[in-house]
mmCIF file of C-alpha atoms and ligand atoms in Angstrom:
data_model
loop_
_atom_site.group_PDB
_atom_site.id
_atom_site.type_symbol
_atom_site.label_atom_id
_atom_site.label_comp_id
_atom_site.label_asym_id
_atom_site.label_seq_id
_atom_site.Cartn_x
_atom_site.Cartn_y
_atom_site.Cartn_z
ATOM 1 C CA UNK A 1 116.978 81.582 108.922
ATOM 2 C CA UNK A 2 117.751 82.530 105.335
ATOM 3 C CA UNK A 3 115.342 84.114 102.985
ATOM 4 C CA UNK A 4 114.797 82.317 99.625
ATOM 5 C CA UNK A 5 111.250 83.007 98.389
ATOM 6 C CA UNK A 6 110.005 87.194 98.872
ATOM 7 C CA UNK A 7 106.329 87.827 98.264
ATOM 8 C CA UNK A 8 105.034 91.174 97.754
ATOM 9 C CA UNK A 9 101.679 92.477 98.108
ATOM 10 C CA UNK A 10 100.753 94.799 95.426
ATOM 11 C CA UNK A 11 102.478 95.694 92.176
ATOM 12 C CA UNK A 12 102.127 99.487 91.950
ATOM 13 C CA UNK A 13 105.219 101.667 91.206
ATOM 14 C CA UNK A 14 106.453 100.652 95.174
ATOM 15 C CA UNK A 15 105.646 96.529 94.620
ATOM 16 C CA UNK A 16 107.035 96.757 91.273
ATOM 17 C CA UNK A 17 110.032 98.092 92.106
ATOM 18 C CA UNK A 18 110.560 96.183 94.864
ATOM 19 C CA UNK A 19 109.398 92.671 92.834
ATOM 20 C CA UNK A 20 112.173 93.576 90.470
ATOM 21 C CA UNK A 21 115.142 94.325 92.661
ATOM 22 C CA UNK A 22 114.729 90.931 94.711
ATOM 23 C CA UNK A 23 114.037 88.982 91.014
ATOM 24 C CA UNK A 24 117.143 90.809 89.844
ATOM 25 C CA UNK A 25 119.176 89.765 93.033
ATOM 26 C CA UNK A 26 118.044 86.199 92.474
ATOM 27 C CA UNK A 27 115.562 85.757 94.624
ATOM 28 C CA UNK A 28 112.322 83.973 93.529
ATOM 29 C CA UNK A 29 109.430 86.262 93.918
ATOM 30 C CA UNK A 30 105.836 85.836 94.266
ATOM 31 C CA UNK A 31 104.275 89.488 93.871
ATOM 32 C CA UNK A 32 99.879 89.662 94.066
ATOM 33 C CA UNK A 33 97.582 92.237 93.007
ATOM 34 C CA UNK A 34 93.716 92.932 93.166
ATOM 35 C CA UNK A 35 92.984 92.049 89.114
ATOM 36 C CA UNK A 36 94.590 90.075 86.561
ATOM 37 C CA UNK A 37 94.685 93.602 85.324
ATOM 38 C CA UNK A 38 96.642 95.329 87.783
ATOM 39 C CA UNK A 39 98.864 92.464 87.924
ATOM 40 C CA UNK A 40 99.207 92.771 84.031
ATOM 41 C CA UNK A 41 100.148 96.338 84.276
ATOM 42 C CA UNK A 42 102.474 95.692 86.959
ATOM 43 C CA UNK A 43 104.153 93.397 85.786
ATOM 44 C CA UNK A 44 104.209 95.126 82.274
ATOM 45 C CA UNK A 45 105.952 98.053 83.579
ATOM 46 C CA UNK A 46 109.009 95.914 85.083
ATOM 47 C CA UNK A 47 109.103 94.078 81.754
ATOM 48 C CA UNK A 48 109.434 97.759 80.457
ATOM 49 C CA UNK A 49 111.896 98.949 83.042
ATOM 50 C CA UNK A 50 114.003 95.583 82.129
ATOM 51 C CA UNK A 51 113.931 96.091 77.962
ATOM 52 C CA UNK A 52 115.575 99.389 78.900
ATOM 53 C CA UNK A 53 118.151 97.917 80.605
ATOM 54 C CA UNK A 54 118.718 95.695 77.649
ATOM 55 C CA UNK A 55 119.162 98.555 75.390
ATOM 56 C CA UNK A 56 121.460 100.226 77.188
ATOM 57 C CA UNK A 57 123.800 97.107 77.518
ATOM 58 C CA UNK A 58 123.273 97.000 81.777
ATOM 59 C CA UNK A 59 121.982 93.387 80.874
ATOM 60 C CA UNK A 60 121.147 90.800 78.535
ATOM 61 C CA UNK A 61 118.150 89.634 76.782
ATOM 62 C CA UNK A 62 118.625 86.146 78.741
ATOM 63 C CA UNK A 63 119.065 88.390 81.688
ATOM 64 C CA UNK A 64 116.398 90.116 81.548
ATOM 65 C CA UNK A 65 113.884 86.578 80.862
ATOM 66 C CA UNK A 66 116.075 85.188 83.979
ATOM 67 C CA UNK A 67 114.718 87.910 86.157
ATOM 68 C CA UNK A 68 111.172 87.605 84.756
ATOM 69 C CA UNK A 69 111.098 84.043 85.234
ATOM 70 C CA UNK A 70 112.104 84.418 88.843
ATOM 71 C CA UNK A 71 108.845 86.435 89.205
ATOM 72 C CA UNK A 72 105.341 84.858 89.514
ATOM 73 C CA UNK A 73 102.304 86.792 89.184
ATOM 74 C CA UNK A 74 99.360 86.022 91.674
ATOM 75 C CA UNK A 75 95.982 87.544 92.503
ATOM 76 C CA UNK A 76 95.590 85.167 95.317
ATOM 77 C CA UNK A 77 96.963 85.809 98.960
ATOM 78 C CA UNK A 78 97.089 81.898 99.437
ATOM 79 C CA UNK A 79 100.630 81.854 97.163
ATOM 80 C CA UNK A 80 102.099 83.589 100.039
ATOM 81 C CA UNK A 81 102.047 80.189 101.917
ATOM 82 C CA UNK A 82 105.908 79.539 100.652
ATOM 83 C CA UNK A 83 107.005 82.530 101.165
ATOM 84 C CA UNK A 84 110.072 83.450 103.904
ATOM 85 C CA UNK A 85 109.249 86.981 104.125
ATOM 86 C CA UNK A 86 106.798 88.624 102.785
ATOM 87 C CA UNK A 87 106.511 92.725 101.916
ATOM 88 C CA UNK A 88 103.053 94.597 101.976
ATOM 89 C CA UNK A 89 103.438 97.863 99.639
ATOM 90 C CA UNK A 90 99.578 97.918 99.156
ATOM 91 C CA UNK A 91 97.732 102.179 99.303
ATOM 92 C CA UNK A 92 99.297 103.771 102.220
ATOM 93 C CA UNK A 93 96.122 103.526 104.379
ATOM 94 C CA UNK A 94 96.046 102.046 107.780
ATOM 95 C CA UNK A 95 92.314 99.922 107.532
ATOM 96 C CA UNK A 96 93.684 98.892 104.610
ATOM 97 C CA UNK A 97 97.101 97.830 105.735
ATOM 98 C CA UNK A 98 96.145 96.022 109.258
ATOM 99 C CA UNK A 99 93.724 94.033 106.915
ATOM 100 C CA UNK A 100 96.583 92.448 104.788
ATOM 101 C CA UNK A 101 98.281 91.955 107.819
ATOM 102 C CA UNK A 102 95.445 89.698 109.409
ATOM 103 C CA UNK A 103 95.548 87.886 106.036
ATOM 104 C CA UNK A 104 99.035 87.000 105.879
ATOM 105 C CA UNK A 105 99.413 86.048 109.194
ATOM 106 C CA UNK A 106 96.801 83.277 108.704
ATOM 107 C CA UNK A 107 98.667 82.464 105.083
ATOM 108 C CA UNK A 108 102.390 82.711 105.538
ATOM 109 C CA UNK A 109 104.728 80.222 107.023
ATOM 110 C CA UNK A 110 105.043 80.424 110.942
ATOM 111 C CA UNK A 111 109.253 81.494 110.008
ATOM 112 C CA UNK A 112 108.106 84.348 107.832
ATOM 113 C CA UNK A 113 109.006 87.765 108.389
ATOM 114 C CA UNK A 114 106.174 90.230 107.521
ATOM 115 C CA UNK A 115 106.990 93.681 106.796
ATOM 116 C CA UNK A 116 105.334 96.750 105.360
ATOM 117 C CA UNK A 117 106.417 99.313 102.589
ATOM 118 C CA UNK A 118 104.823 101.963 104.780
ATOM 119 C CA UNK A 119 106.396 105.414 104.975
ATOM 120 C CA UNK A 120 104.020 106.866 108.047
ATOM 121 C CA UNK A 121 101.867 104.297 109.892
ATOM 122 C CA UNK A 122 103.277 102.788 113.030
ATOM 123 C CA UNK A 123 104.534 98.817 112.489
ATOM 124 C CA UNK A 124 103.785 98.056 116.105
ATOM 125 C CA UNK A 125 100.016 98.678 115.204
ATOM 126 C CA UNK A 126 100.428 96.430 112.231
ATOM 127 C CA UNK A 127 102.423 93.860 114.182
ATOM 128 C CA UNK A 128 99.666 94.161 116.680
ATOM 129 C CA UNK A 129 97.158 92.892 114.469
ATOM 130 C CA UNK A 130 99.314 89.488 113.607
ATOM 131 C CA UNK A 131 99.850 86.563 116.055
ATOM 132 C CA UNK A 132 103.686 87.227 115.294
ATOM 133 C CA UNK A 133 104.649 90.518 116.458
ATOM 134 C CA UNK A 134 107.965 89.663 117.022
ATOM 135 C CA UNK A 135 108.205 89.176 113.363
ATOM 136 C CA UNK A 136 107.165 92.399 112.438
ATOM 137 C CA UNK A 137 108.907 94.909 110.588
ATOM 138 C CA UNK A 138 108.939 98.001 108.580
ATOM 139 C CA UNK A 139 111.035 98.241 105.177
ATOM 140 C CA UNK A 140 110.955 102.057 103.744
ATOM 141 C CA UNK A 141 112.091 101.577 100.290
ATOM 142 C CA UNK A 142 112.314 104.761 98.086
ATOM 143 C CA UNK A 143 110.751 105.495 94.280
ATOM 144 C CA UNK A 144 112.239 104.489 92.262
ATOM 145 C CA UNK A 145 113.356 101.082 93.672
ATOM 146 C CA UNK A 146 115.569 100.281 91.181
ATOM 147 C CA UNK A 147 117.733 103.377 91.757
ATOM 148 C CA UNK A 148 117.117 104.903 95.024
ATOM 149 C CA UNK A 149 120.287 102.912 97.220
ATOM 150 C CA UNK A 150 118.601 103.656 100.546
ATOM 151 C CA UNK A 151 116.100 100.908 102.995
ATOM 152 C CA UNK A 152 114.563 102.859 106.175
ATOM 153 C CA UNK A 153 114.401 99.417 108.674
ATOM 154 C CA UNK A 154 111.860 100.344 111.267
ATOM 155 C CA UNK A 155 111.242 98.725 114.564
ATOM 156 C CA UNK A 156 108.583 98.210 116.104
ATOM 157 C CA UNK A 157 107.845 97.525 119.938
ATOM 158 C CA UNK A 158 107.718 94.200 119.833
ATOM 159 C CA UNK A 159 110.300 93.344 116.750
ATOM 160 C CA UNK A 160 112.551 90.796 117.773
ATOM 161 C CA UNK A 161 116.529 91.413 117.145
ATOM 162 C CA UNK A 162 116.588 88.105 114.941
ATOM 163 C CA UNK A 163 114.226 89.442 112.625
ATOM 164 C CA UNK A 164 116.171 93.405 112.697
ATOM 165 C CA UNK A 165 119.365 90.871 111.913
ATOM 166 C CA UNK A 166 117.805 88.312 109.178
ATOM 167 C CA UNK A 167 115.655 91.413 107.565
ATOM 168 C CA UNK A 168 119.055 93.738 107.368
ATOM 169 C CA UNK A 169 121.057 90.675 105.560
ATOM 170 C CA UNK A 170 117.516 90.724 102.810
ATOM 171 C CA UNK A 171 118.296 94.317 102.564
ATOM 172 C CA UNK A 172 121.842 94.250 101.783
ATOM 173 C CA UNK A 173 121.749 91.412 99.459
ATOM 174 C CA UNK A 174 119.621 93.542 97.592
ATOM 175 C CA UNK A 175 122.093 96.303 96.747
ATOM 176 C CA UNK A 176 120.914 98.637 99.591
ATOM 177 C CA UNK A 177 122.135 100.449 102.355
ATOM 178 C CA UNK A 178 119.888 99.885 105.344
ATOM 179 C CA UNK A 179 119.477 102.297 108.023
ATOM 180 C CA UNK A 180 117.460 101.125 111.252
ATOM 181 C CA UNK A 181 115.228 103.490 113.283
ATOM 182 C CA UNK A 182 112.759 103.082 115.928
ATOM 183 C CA UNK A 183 108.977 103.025 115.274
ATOM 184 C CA UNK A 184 108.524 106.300 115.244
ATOM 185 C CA UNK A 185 105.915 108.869 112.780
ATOM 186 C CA UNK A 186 107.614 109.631 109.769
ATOM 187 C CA UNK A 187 110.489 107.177 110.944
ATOM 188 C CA UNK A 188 113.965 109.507 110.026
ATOM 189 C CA UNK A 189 113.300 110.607 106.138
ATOM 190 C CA UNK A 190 109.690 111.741 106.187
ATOM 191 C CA UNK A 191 109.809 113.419 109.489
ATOM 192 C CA UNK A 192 112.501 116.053 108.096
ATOM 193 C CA UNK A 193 111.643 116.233 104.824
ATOM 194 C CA UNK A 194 107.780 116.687 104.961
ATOM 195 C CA UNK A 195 108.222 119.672 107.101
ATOM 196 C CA UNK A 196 110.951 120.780 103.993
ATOM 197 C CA UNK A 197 108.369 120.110 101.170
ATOM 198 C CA UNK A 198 105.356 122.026 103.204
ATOM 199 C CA UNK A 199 107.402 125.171 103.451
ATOM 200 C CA UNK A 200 107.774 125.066 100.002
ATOM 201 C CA UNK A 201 104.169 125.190 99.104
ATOM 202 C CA UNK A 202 103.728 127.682 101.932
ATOM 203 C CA UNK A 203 106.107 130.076 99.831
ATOM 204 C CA UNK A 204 104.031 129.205 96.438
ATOM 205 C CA UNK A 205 100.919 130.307 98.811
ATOM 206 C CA UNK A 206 102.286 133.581 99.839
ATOM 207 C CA UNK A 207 103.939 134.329 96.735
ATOM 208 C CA UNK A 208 106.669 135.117 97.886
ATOM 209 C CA UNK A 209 108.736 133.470 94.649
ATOM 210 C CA UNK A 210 108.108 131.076 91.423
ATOM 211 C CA UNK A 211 107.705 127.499 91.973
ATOM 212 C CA UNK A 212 111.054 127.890 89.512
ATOM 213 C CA UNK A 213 113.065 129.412 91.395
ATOM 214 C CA UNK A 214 112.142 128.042 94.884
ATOM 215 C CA UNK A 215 113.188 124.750 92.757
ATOM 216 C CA UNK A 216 116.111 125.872 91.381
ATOM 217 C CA UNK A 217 117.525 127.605 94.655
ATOM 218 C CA UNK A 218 117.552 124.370 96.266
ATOM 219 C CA UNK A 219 118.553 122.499 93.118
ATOM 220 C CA UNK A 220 121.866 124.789 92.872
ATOM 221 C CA UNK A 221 121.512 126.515 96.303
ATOM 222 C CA UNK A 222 122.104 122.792 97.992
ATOM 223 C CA UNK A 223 122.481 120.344 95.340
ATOM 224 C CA UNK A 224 119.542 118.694 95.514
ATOM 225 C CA UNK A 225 118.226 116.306 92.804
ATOM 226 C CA UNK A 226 114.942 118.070 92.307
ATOM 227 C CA UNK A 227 113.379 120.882 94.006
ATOM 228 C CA UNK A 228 111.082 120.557 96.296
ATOM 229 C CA UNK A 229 108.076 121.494 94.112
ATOM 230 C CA UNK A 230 109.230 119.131 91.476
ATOM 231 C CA UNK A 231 109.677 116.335 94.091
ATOM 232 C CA UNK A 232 106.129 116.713 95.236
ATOM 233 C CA UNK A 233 104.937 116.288 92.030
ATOM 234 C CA UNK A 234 106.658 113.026 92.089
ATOM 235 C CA UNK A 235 105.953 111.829 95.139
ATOM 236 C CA UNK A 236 102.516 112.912 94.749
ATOM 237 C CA UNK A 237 100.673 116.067 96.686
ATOM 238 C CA UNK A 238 97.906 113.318 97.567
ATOM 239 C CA UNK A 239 100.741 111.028 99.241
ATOM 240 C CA UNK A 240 102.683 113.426 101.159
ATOM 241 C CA UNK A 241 98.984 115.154 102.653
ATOM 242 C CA UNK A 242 98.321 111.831 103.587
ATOM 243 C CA UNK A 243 101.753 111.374 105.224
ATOM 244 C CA UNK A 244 101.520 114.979 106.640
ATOM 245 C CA UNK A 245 98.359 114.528 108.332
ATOM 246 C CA UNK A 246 99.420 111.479 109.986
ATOM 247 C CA UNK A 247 102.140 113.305 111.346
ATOM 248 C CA UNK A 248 99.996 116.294 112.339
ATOM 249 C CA UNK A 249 97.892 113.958 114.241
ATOM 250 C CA UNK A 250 100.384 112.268 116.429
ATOM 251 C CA UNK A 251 103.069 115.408 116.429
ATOM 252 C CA UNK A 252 99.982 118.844 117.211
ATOM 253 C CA UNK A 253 103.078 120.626 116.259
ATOM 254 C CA UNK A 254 102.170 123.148 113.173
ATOM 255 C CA UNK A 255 105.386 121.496 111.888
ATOM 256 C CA UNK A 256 103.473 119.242 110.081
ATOM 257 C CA UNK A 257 100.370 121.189 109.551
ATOM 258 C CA UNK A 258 99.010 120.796 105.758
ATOM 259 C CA UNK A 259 99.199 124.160 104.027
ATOM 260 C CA UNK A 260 95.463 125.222 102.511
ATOM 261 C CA UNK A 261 96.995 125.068 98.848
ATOM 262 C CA UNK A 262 98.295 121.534 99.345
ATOM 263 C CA UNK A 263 94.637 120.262 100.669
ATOM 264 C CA UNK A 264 92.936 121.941 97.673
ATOM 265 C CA UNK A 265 95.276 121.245 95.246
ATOM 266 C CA UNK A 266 94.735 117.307 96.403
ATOM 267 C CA UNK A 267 91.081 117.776 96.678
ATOM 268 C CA UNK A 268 91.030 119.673 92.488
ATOM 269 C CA UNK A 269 92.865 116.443 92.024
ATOM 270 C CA UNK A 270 96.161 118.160 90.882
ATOM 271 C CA UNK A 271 98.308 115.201 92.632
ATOM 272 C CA UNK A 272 101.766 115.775 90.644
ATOM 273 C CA UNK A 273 102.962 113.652 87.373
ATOM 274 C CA UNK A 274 100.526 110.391 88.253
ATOM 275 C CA UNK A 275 97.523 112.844 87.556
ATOM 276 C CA UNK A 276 99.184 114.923 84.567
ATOM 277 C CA UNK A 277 99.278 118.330 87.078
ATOM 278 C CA UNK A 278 100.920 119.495 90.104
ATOM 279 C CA UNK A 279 103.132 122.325 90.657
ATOM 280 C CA UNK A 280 103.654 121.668 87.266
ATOM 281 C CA UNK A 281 102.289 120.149 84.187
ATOM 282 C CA UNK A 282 103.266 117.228 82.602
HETATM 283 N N1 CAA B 1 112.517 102.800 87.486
HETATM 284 C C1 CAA B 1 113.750 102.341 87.205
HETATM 285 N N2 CAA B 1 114.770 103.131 86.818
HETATM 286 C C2 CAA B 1 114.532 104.453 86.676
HETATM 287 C C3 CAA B 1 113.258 105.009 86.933
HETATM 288 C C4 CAA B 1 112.225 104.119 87.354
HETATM 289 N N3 CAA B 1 111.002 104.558 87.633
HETATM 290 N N4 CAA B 1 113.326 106.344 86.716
HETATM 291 C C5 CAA B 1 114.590 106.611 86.336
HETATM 292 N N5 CAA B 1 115.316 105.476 86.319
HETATM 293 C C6 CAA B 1 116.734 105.339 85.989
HETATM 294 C C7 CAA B 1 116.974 105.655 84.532
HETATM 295 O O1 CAA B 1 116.772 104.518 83.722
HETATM 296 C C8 CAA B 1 118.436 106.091 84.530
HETATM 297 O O2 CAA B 1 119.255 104.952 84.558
HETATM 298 P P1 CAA B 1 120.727 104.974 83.828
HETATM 299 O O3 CAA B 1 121.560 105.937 84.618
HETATM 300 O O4 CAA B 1 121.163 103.582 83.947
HETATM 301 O O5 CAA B 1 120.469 105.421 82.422
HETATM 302 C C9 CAA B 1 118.591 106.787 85.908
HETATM 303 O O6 CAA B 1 117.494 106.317 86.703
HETATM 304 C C10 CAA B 1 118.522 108.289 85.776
HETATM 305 O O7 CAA B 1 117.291 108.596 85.104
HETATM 306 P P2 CAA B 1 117.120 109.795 84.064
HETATM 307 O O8 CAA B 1 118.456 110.110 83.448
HETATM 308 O O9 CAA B 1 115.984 109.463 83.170
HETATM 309 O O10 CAA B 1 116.557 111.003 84.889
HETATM 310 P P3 CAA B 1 117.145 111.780 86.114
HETATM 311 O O11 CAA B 1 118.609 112.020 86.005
HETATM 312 O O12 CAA B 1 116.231 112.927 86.245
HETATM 313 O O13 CAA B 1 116.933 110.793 87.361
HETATM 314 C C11 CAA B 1 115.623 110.173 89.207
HETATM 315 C C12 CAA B 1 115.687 110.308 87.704
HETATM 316 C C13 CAA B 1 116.718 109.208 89.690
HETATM 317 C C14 CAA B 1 114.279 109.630 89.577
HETATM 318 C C15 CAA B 1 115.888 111.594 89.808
HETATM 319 O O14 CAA B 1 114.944 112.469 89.277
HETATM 320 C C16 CAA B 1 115.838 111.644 91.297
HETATM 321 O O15 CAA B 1 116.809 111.342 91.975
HETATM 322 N N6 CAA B 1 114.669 112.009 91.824
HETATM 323 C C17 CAA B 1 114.459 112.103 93.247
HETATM 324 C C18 CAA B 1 113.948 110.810 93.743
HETATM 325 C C19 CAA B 1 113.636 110.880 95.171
HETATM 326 O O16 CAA B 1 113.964 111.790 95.886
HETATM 327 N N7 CAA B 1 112.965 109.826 95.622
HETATM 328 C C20 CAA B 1 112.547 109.719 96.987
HETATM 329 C C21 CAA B 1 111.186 110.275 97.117
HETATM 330 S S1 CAA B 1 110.696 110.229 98.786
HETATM 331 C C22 CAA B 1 110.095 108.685 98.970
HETATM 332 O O17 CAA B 1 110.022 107.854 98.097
HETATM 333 C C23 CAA B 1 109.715 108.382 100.354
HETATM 334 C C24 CAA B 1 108.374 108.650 100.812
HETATM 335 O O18 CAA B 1 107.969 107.981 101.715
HETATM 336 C C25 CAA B 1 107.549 109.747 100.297
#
């Protein structure tokens, strides 16, 4: 099977990203949201990401309309009916998820491959849902899209070694280097770093440091990007208690037990940069 035409559901930072990488790889690219508005801001922020590009010289001004021409905005599931794969990166809620996955079963081709953006909730429970199982797949990318090199591939139960084989080839074409794990909570990234970034709020909560320098000792203490404060803040404290909970819940281990400041940091609505405040403000 080879994969011409991607769709992706939802064009949030995850969608977006994603919409743009397989545009800029030349593939064409059907990407839906909820409103004409959504969609409008979606798509505004590639077009955004793209001028950059042009300014800096990575591409040209035909470039850039090339990619955006290979993109076609929808707020209708019913243009997924071309599609040969098609990616859900829709609010990281299960209900939610399982219901787009009903949807495109009845709506994409019988050859498509459906996968989810998902970074927690099990893809044999959303394969289970869809009359194609076997063609059911998880596909981690990482914010932002455009520069983070790594795919998490997860497999689910009932995922069938074509689609593992046809979904890896997508992957690769795409610039990425794809790592495959089993269905499993947290699949390999989130289930060692969420224990990383709870211990870090668990050492804001007994004071036992700054936030700065519990960033900076792992900044120049291990040479990581960002802290792990800092990196909350961007992957949002409402997104990794989400993640952390579902881990609690299938783990009991207090491994993945929520720290009291995360929960009512997330409930004062102090999510990281997306809300203005987290550990810091921005
Ligand atoms: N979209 C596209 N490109 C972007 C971007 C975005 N949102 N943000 C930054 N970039 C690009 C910039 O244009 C720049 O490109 P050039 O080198 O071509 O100029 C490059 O990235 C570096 O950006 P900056 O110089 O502005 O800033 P920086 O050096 O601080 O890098 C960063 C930004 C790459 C995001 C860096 O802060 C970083 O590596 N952060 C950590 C990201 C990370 O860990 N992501 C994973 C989160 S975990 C996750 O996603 C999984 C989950 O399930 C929770």
């Amino acid at each position: 099977m080879i994969i011409k035409t991607i769709g992706v559901v939802g064009c949030g930072l995850m969608g977006g990203g994603i919409t743009q990488v397989a545009a800029q790889n030349g593939y064409c690219t059907i990407v839906r949201e909820a409103s004409d508005e959504l969609l409008e801001k979606g798509i505004g922020r590639i077009d955004s990401i793209l001028a950059g590009n042009v300014a800096k010289g990575k591409i040209t001004e035909d470039g850039k309309a090339e990619v955006l021409g290979r993109i076609t905005g929808t707020t209708e599931f019913a243009a997924f009916g071309t599609c040969d794969l098609v990616i859900e990166a829709v609010t990281e809620n299960a209900d939610v998820k399982k219901e787009v996955f009903r949807t495109l079963d009845g709506i994409a081709p019988p050859h498509a491959i459906l996968a989810s953006n998902t970074s927690s909730i099990s893809i044999t429970e959303l394969g289970a849902v869809t009359g194609r199982p076997s063609q059911v797949l998880g596909l981690h990318f990482f914010n932002p899209v455009p520069v983070m090199k790594l795919i998490e591939m997860v497999i689910g139960l009932e995922t069938s070694a074509e689609t593992v084989a046809v979904t890896r080839a997508f992957g690769e074409s795409l610039g990425k280097q794809v790592i495959e794990v089993k269905d499993t909570p947290g699949f390999i990234v989130n289930y060692l770093l969420i224990p990383y970034l709870l211990d870090a709020v668990r050492l804001v909560e007994t004071g036992v440091a700054t936030r700065e320098d519990i960033d900076t000792g792992m900044v120049l203490g291990c040479s990581h990007p960002l802290g792990p404060l800092k990196l909350l803040d961007f992957i949002g404290l409402d997104t990794t208690l989400y993640i952390a909970d579902v881990l609690y819940d299938a783990f009991r281990t207090d491994r993945y037990a929520a720290p009291p400041l995360l929960r009512k940091m997330v409930a004062a609505g102090k999510n990281g940069r997306k809300s203005g405040e987290g550990f810091y403000i921005y």
